[in-house]
Tab-separated table of C-alpha atoms in Angstrom:
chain	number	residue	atom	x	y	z
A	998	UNK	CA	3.001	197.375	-99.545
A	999	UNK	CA	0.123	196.083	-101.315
A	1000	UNK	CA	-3.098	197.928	-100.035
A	1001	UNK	CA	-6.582	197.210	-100.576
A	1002	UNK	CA	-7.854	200.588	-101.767
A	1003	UNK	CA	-9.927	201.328	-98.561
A	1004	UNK	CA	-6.623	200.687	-96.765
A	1005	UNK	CA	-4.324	202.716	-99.291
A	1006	UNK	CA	-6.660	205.877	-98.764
A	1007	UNK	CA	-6.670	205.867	-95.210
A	1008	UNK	CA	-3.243	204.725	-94.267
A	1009	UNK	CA	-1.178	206.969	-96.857
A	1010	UNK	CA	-2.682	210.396	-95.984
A	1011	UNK	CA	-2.508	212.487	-92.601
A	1012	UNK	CA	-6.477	212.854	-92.634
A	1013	UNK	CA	-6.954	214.489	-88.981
A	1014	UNK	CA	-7.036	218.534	-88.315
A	1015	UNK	CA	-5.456	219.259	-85.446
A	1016	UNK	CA	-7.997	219.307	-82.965
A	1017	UNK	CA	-9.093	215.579	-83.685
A	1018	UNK	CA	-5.596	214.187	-83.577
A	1019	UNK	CA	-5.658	216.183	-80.072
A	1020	UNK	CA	-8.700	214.214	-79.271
A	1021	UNK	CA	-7.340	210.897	-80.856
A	1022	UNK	CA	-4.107	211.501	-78.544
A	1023	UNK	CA	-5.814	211.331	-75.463
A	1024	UNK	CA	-8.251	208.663	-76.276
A	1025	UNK	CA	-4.822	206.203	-76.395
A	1026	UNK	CA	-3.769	207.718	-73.620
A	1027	UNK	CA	-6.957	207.216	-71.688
A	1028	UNK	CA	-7.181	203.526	-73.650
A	1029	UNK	CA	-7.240	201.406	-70.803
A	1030	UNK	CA	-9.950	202.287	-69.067
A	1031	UNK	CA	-12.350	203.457	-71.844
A	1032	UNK	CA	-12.059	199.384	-72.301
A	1033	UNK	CA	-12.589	198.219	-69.297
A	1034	UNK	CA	-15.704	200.999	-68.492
A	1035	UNK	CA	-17.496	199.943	-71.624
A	1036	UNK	CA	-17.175	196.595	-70.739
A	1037	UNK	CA	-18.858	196.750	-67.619
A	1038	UNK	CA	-21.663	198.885	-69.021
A	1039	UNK	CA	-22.427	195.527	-70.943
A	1040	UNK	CA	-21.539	193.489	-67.824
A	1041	UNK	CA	-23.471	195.313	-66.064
A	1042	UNK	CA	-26.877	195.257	-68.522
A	1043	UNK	CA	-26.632	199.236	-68.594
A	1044	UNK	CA	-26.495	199.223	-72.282
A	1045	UNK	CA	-29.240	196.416	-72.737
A	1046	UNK	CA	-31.823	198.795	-70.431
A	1047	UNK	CA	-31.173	201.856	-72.281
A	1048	UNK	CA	-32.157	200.415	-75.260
A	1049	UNK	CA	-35.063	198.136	-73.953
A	1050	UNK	CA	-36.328	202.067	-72.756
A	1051	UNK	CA	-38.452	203.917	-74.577
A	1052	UNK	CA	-37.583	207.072	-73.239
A	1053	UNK	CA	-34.114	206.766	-71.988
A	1054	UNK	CA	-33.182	206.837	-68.446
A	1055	UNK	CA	-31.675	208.724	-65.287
A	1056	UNK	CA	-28.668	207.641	-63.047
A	1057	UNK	CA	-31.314	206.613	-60.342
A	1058	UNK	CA	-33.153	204.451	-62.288
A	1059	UNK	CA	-30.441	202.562	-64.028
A	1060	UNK	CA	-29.085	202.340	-60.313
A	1061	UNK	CA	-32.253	200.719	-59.278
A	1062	UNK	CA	-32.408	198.214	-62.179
A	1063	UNK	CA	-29.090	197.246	-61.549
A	1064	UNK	CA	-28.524	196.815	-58.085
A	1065	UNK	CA	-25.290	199.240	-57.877
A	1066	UNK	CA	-24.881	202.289	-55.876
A	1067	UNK	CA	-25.861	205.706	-57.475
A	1068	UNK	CA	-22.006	206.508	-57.456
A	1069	UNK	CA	-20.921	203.708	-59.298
A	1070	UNK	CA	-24.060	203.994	-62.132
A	1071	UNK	CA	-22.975	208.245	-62.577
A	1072	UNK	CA	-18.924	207.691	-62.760
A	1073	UNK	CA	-19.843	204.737	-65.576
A	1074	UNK	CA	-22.835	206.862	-67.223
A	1075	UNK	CA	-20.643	209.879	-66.917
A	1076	UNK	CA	-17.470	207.859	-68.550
A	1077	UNK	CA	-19.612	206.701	-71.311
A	1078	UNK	CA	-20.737	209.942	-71.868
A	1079	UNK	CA	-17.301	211.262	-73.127
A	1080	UNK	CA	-16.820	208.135	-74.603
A	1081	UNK	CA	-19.670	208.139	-76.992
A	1082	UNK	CA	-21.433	204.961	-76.206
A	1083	UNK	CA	-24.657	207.197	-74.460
A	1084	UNK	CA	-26.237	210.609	-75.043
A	1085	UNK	CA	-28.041	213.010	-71.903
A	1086	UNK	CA	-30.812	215.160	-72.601
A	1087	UNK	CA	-29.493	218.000	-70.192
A	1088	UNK	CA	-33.275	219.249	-69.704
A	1089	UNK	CA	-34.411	215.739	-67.936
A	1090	UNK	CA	-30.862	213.982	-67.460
A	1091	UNK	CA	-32.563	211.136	-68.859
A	1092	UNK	CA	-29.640	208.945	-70.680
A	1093	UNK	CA	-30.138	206.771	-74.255
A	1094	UNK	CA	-27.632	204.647	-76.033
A	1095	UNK	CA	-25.631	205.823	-79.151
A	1096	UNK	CA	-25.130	203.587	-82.261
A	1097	UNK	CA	-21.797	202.909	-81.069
A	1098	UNK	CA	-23.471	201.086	-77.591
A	1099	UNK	CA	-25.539	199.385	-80.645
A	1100	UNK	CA	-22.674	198.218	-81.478
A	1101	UNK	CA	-20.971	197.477	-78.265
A	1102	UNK	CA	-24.550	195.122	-77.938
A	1103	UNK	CA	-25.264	193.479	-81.189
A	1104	UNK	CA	-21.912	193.577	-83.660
A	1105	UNK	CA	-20.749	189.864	-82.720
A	1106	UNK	CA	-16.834	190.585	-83.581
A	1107	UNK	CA	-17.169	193.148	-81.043
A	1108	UNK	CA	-18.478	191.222	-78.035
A	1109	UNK	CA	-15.801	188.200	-78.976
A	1110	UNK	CA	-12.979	190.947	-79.087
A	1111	UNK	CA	-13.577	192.515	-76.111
A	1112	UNK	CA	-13.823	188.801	-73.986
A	1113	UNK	CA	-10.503	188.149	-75.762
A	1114	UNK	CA	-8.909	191.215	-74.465
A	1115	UNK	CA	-10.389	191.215	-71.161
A	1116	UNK	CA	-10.011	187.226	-70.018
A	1117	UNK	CA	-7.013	186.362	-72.244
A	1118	UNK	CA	-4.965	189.866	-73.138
A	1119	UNK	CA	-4.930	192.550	-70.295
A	1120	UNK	CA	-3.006	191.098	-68.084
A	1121	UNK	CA	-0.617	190.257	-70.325
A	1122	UNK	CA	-0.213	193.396	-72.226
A	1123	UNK	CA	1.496	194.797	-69.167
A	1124	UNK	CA	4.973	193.127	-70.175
A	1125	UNK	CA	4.526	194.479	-74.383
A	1126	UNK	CA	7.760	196.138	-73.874
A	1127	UNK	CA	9.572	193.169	-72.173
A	1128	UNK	CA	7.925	190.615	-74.522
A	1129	UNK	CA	9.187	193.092	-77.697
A	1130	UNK	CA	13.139	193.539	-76.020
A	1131	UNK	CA	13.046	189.908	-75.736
A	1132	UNK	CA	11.302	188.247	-78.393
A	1133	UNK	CA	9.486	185.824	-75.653
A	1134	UNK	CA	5.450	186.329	-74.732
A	1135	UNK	CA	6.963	187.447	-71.334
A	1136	UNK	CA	3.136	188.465	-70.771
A	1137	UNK	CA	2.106	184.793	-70.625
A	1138	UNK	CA	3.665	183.977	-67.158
A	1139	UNK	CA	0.774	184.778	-65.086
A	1140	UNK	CA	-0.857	181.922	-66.674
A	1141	UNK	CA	1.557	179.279	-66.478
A	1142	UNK	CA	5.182	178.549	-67.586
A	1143	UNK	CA	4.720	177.639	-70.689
A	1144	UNK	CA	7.465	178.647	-73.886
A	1145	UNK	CA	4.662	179.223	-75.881
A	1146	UNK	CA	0.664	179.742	-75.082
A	1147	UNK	CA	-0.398	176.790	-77.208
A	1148	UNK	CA	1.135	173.833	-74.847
A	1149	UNK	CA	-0.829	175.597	-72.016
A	1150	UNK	CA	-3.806	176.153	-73.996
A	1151	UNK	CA	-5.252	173.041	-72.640
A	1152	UNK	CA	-4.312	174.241	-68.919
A	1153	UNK	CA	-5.489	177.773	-68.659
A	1154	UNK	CA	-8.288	178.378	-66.857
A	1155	UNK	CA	-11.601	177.754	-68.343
A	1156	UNK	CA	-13.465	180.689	-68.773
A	1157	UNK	CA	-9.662	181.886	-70.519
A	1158	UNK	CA	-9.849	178.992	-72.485
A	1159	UNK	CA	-13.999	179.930	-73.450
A	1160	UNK	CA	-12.275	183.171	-74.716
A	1161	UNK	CA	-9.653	182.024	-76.368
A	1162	UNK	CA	-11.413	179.519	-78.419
A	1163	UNK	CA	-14.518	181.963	-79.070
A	1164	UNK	CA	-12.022	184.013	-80.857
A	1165	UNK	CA	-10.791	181.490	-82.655
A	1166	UNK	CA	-13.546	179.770	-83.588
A	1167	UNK	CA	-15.747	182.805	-84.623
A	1168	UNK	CA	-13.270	183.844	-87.286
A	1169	UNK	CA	-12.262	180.534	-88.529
A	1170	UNK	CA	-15.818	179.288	-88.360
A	1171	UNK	CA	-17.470	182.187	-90.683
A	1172	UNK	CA	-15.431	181.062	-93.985
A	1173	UNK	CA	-15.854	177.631	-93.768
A	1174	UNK	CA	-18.650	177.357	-96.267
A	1175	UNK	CA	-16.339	179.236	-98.779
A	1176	UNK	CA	-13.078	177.717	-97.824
A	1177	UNK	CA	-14.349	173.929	-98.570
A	1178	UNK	CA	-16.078	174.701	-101.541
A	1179	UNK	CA	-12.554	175.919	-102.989
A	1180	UNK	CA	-10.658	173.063	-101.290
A	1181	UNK	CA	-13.035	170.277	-102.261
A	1182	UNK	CA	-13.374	172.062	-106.114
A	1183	UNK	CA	-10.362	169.797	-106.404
A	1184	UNK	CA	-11.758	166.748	-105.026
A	1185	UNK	CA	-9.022	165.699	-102.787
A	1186	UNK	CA	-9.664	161.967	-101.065
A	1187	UNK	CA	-7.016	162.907	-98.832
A	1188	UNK	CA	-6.500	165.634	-96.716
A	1189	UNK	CA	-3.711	166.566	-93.970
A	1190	UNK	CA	-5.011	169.303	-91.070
A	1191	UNK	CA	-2.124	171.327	-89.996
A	1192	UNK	CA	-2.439	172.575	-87.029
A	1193	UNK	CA	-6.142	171.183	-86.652
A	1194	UNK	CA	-6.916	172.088	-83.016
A	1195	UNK	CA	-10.093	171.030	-81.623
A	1196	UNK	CA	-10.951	169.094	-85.538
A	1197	UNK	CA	-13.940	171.716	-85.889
A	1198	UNK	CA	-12.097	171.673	-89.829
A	1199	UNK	CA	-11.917	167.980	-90.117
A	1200	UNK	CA	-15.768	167.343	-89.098
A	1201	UNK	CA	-16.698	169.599	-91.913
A	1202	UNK	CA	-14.469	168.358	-94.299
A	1203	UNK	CA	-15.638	164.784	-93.417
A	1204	UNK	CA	-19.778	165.797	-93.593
A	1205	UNK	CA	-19.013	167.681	-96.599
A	1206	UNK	CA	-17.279	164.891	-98.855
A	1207	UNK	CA	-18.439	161.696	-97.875
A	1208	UNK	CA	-15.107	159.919	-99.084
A	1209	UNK	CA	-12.607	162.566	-98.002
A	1210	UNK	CA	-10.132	161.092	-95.055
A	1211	UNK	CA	-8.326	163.999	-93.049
A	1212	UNK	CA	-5.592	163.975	-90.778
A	1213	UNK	CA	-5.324	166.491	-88.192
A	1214	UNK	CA	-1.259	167.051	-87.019
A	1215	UNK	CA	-0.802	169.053	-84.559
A	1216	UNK	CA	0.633	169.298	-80.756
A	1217	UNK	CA	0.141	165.835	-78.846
A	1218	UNK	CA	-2.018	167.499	-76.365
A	1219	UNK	CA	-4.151	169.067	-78.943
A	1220	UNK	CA	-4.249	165.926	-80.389
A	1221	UNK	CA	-6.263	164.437	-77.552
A	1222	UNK	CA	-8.106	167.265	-77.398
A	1223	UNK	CA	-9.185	167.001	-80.307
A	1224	UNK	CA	-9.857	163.315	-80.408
A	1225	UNK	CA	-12.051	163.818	-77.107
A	1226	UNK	CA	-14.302	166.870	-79.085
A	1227	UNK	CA	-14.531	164.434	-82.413
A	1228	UNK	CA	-15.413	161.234	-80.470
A	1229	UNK	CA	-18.861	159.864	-81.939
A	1230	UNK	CA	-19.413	162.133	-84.057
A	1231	UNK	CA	-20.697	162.057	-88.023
A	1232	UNK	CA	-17.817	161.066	-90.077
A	1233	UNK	CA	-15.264	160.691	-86.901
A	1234	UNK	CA	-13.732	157.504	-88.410
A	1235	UNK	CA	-12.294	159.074	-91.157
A	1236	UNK	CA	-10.428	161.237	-89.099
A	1237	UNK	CA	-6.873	160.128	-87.725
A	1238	UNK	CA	-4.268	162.319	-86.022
A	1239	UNK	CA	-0.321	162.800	-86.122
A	1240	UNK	CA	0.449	164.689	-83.017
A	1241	UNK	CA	4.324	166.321	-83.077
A	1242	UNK	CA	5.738	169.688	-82.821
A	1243	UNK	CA	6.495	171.262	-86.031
A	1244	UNK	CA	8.781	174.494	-83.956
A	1245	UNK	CA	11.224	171.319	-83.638
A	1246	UNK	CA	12.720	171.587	-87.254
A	1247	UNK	CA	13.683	168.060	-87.451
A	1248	UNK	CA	9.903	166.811	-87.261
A	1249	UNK	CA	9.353	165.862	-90.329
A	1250	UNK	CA	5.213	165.976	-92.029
A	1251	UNK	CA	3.558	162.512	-92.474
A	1252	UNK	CA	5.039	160.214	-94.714
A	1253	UNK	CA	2.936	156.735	-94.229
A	1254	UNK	CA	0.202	158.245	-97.032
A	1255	UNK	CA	-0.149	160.692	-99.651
A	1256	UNK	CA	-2.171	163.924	-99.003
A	1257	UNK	CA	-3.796	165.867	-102.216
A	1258	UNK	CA	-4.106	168.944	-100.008
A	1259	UNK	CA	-2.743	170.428	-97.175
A	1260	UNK	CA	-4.812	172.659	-94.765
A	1261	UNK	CA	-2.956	175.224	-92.512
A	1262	UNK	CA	-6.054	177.970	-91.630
A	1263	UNK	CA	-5.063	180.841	-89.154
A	1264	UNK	CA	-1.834	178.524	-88.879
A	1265	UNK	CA	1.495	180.009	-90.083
A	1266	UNK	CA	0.667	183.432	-88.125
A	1267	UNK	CA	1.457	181.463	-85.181
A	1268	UNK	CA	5.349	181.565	-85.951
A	1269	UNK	CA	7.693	184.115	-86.886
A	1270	UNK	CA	8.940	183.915	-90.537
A	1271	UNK	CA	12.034	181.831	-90.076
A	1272	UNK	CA	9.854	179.283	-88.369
A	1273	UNK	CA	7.231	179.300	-91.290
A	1274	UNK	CA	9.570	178.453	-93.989
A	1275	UNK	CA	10.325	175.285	-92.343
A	1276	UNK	CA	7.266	174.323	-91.773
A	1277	UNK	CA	6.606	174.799	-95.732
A	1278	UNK	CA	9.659	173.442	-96.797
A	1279	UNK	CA	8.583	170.194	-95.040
A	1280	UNK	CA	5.045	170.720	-95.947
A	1281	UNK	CA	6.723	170.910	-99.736
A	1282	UNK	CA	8.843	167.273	-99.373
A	1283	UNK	CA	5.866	165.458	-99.669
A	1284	UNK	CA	4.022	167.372	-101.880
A	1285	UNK	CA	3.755	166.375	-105.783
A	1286	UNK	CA	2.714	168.167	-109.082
A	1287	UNK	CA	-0.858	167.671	-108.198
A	1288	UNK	CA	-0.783	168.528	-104.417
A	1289	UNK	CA	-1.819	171.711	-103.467
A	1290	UNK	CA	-1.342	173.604	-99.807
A	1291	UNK	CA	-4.091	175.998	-98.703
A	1292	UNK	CA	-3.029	178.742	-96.397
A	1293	UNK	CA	-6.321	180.528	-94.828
A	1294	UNK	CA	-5.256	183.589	-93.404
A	1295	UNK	CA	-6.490	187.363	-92.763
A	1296	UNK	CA	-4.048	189.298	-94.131
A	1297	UNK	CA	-4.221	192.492	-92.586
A	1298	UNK	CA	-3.369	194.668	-96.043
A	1299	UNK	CA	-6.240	192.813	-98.185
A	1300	UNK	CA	-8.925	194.003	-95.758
A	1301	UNK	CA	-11.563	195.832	-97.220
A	1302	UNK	CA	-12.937	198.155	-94.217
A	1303	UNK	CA	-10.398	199.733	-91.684
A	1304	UNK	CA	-12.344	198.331	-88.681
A	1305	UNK	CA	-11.131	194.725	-89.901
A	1306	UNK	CA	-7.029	195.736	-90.698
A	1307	UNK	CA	-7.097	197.959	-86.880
A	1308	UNK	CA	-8.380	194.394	-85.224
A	1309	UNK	CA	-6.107	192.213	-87.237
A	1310	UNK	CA	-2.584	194.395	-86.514
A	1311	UNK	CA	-3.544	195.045	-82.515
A	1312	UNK	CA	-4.190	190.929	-82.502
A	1313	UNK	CA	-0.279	191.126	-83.697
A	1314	UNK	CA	0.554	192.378	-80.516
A	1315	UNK	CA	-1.377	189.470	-78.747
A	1316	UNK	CA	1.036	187.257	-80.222
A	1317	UNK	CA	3.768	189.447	-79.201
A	1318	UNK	CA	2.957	189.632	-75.796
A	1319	UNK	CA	1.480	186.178	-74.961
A	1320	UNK	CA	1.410	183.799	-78.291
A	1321	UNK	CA	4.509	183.149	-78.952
A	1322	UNK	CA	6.688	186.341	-78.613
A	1323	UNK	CA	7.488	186.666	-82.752
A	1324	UNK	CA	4.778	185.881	-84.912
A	1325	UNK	CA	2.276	188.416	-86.234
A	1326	UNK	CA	-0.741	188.639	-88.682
A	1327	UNK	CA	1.179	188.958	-92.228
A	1328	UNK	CA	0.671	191.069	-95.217
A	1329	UNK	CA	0.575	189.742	-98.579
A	1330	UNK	CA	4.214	190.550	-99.482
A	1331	UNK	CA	5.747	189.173	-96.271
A	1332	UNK	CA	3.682	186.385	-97.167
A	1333	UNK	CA	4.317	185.428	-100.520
A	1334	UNK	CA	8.166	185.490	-100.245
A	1335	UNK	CA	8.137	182.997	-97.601
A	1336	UNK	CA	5.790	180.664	-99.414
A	1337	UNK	CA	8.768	181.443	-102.255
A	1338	UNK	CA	11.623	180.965	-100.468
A	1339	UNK	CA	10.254	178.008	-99.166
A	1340	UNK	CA	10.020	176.472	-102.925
A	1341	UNK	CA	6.483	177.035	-103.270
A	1342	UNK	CA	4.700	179.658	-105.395
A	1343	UNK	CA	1.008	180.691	-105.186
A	1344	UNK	CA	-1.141	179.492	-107.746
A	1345	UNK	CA	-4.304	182.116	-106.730
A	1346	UNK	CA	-5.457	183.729	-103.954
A	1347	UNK	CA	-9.110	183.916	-102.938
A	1348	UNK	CA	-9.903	186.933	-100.881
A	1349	UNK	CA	-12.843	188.254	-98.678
A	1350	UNK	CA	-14.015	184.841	-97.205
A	1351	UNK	CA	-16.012	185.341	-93.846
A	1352	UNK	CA	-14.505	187.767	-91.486
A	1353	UNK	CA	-11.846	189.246	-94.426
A	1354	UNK	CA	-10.267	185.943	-94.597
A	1355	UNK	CA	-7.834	185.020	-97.560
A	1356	UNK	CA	-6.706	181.422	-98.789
A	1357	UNK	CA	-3.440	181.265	-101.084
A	1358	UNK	CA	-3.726	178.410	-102.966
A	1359	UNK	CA	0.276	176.965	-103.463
A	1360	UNK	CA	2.275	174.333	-105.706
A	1361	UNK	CA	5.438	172.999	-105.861
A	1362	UNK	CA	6.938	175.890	-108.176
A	1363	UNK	CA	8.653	174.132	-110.946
């Protein structure tokens, strides 16, 4: 397995003494609900007037702020306590915030993680097991009945949907600066958008190279989304759309023009391996010498702070559960030999874009 070397030192090595594993034991244990009581201390603004005071503050004053019972301010304050997001001074009981409720309030992965988890995940992590015995997001069902989450994407419900698509967007979003500077180094006048979504890609690619046409391909009901969020705006008529589904393996990529590059960002971990070597082997049929695909992906080994590789492999289990029931976010290896065996090779790879993002840049091997 190909570590970064943050990863290799703190994956490879039993680091804990006993008493923290102890400690590290019950905190999954206890999981659950350490979640959802730090989320309603932001919810709830408790955080926010701990550190808007100067001098910290008791139960009955964050209970008179707030507008909730004494009870329900102490078994929160009391939770967060042990949890490490607040400190006490036993002398006055007067409570502050730690740098971890810093944290909680300001890091922006944070606040998009935990609405992810809360409005799209928990529910749905209650059938893990099921969904992993079956190889189906079994977890998805409360939502609709859907084989997959992405045809219901455009039903769920809409602060789901807000979730979903903050996620999404805020990781995808933070290395597109980087991403077309490497894809446009080429100067591609075409460009096909695999699995374009809501053609947040496409706009940029269209206002950043004023004689670039893109083609986003992707589900016909993303498709119209995605015509609907690009209507009117800058650069709009160079966009067109092919809307099929690529898990049928006899839909075949666009064939009516040629395309000098091929976009798939935070694409292929959508689909289990199998299903991602079809999609390249069809991506590779109308590929030539000079065509290049661009996989954008955060590949959970190439990470270079633990935070980022813990985030990427519990989002696997999102995908598990209510995705798609077998894809995953991929290491480098697992990676690579499908882009092989696929009859591709990687020219370079391109790491630490954004939020630890990675883009392989492929040919046709010879």
């Amino acid at each position: 397995m190909n570590l970064s070397p943050a990863l290799r030192k703190a994956y490879t090595k039993d680091q804990l003494s006993a008493r923290e594993a102890q400690a590290r034991a019950e905190w999954i244990a206890w999981g659950p609900i350490v979640f959802q009581a730090s989320r309603l201390m932001l919810k709830f603004g408790i955080l926010d007037l701990l550190r808007d005071s100067d001098k910290g503050m008791t139960i009955a004053e964050v209970a008179e702020k707030t507008g909730l019972s004494i009870y329900a301010v102490k078994v929160l304050m009391e939770a967060s306590l042990c949890i490490g997001t607040v400190i006490v001074d036993p002398e006055t009981e007067r409570f502050e915030m730690t740098k971890t409720g810093w944290f909680l309030i300001n890091d922006p992965a944070t606040r998009v993680n935990i609405d992810f988890n809360h409005d799209v995940n928990y529910e749905g992590w209650f059938h893990l097991e099921e969904a992993l015995r079956e190889g189906k997001p079994t977890g998805l069902k409360h939502f609709g009945d859907w084989p997959t989450i992405y045809e219901g994407l455009s039903s769920l419900p809409e602060q789901v949907q807000k979730s979903w698509f903050g996620f999404d967007h805020f990781y995808s979003d933070s290395s597109f600066q980087q991403a077309l500077e490497i894809v446009f180094a080429n100067k591609p006048r075409t460009l096909l958008d695999v699995g374009g979504n809501t053609g947040r890609w496409a706009l940029q690619c269209v206002g950043y190279d004023e004689d670039v046409f893109v083609t986003v391909m992707d589900l016909p009901q993303q498709v119209d989304m995605m015509e609907r969020q690009t209507a009117g705006k800058p650069g709009a008529e160079r966009i067109d759309a092919f809307g099929t589904d690529l898990l049928n393996r006899s839909s075949s990529f666009p064939t009516n023009k040629h395309y000098d590059a091929i976009w798939m960002s935070q694409f292929l971990d959508c689909f289990g391996e199998d299903e991602i070597q079809s999609i390249l082997e069809r991506a590779a049929r109308i590929m030539d010498e000079k065509s290049r695909v661009y996989i954008m992906e955060t590949l959970w080994d190439r990470q270079r702070f633990e935070p980022a590789a813990f985030c990427l492999t519990m989002t696997s289990l999102y995908f598990t559960a209510l995705a798609n029931g077998n894809s995953k976010m991929y290491n480098t290896d697992d990676m690579v030999r499908i882009i092989e065996q696929a009859g591709l090779e990687v020219e370079t790879i391109h790491d630490n874009l954004g939020q630890g993002h990675s883009i392989m840049v492929c040919k046709v091997k010879k």
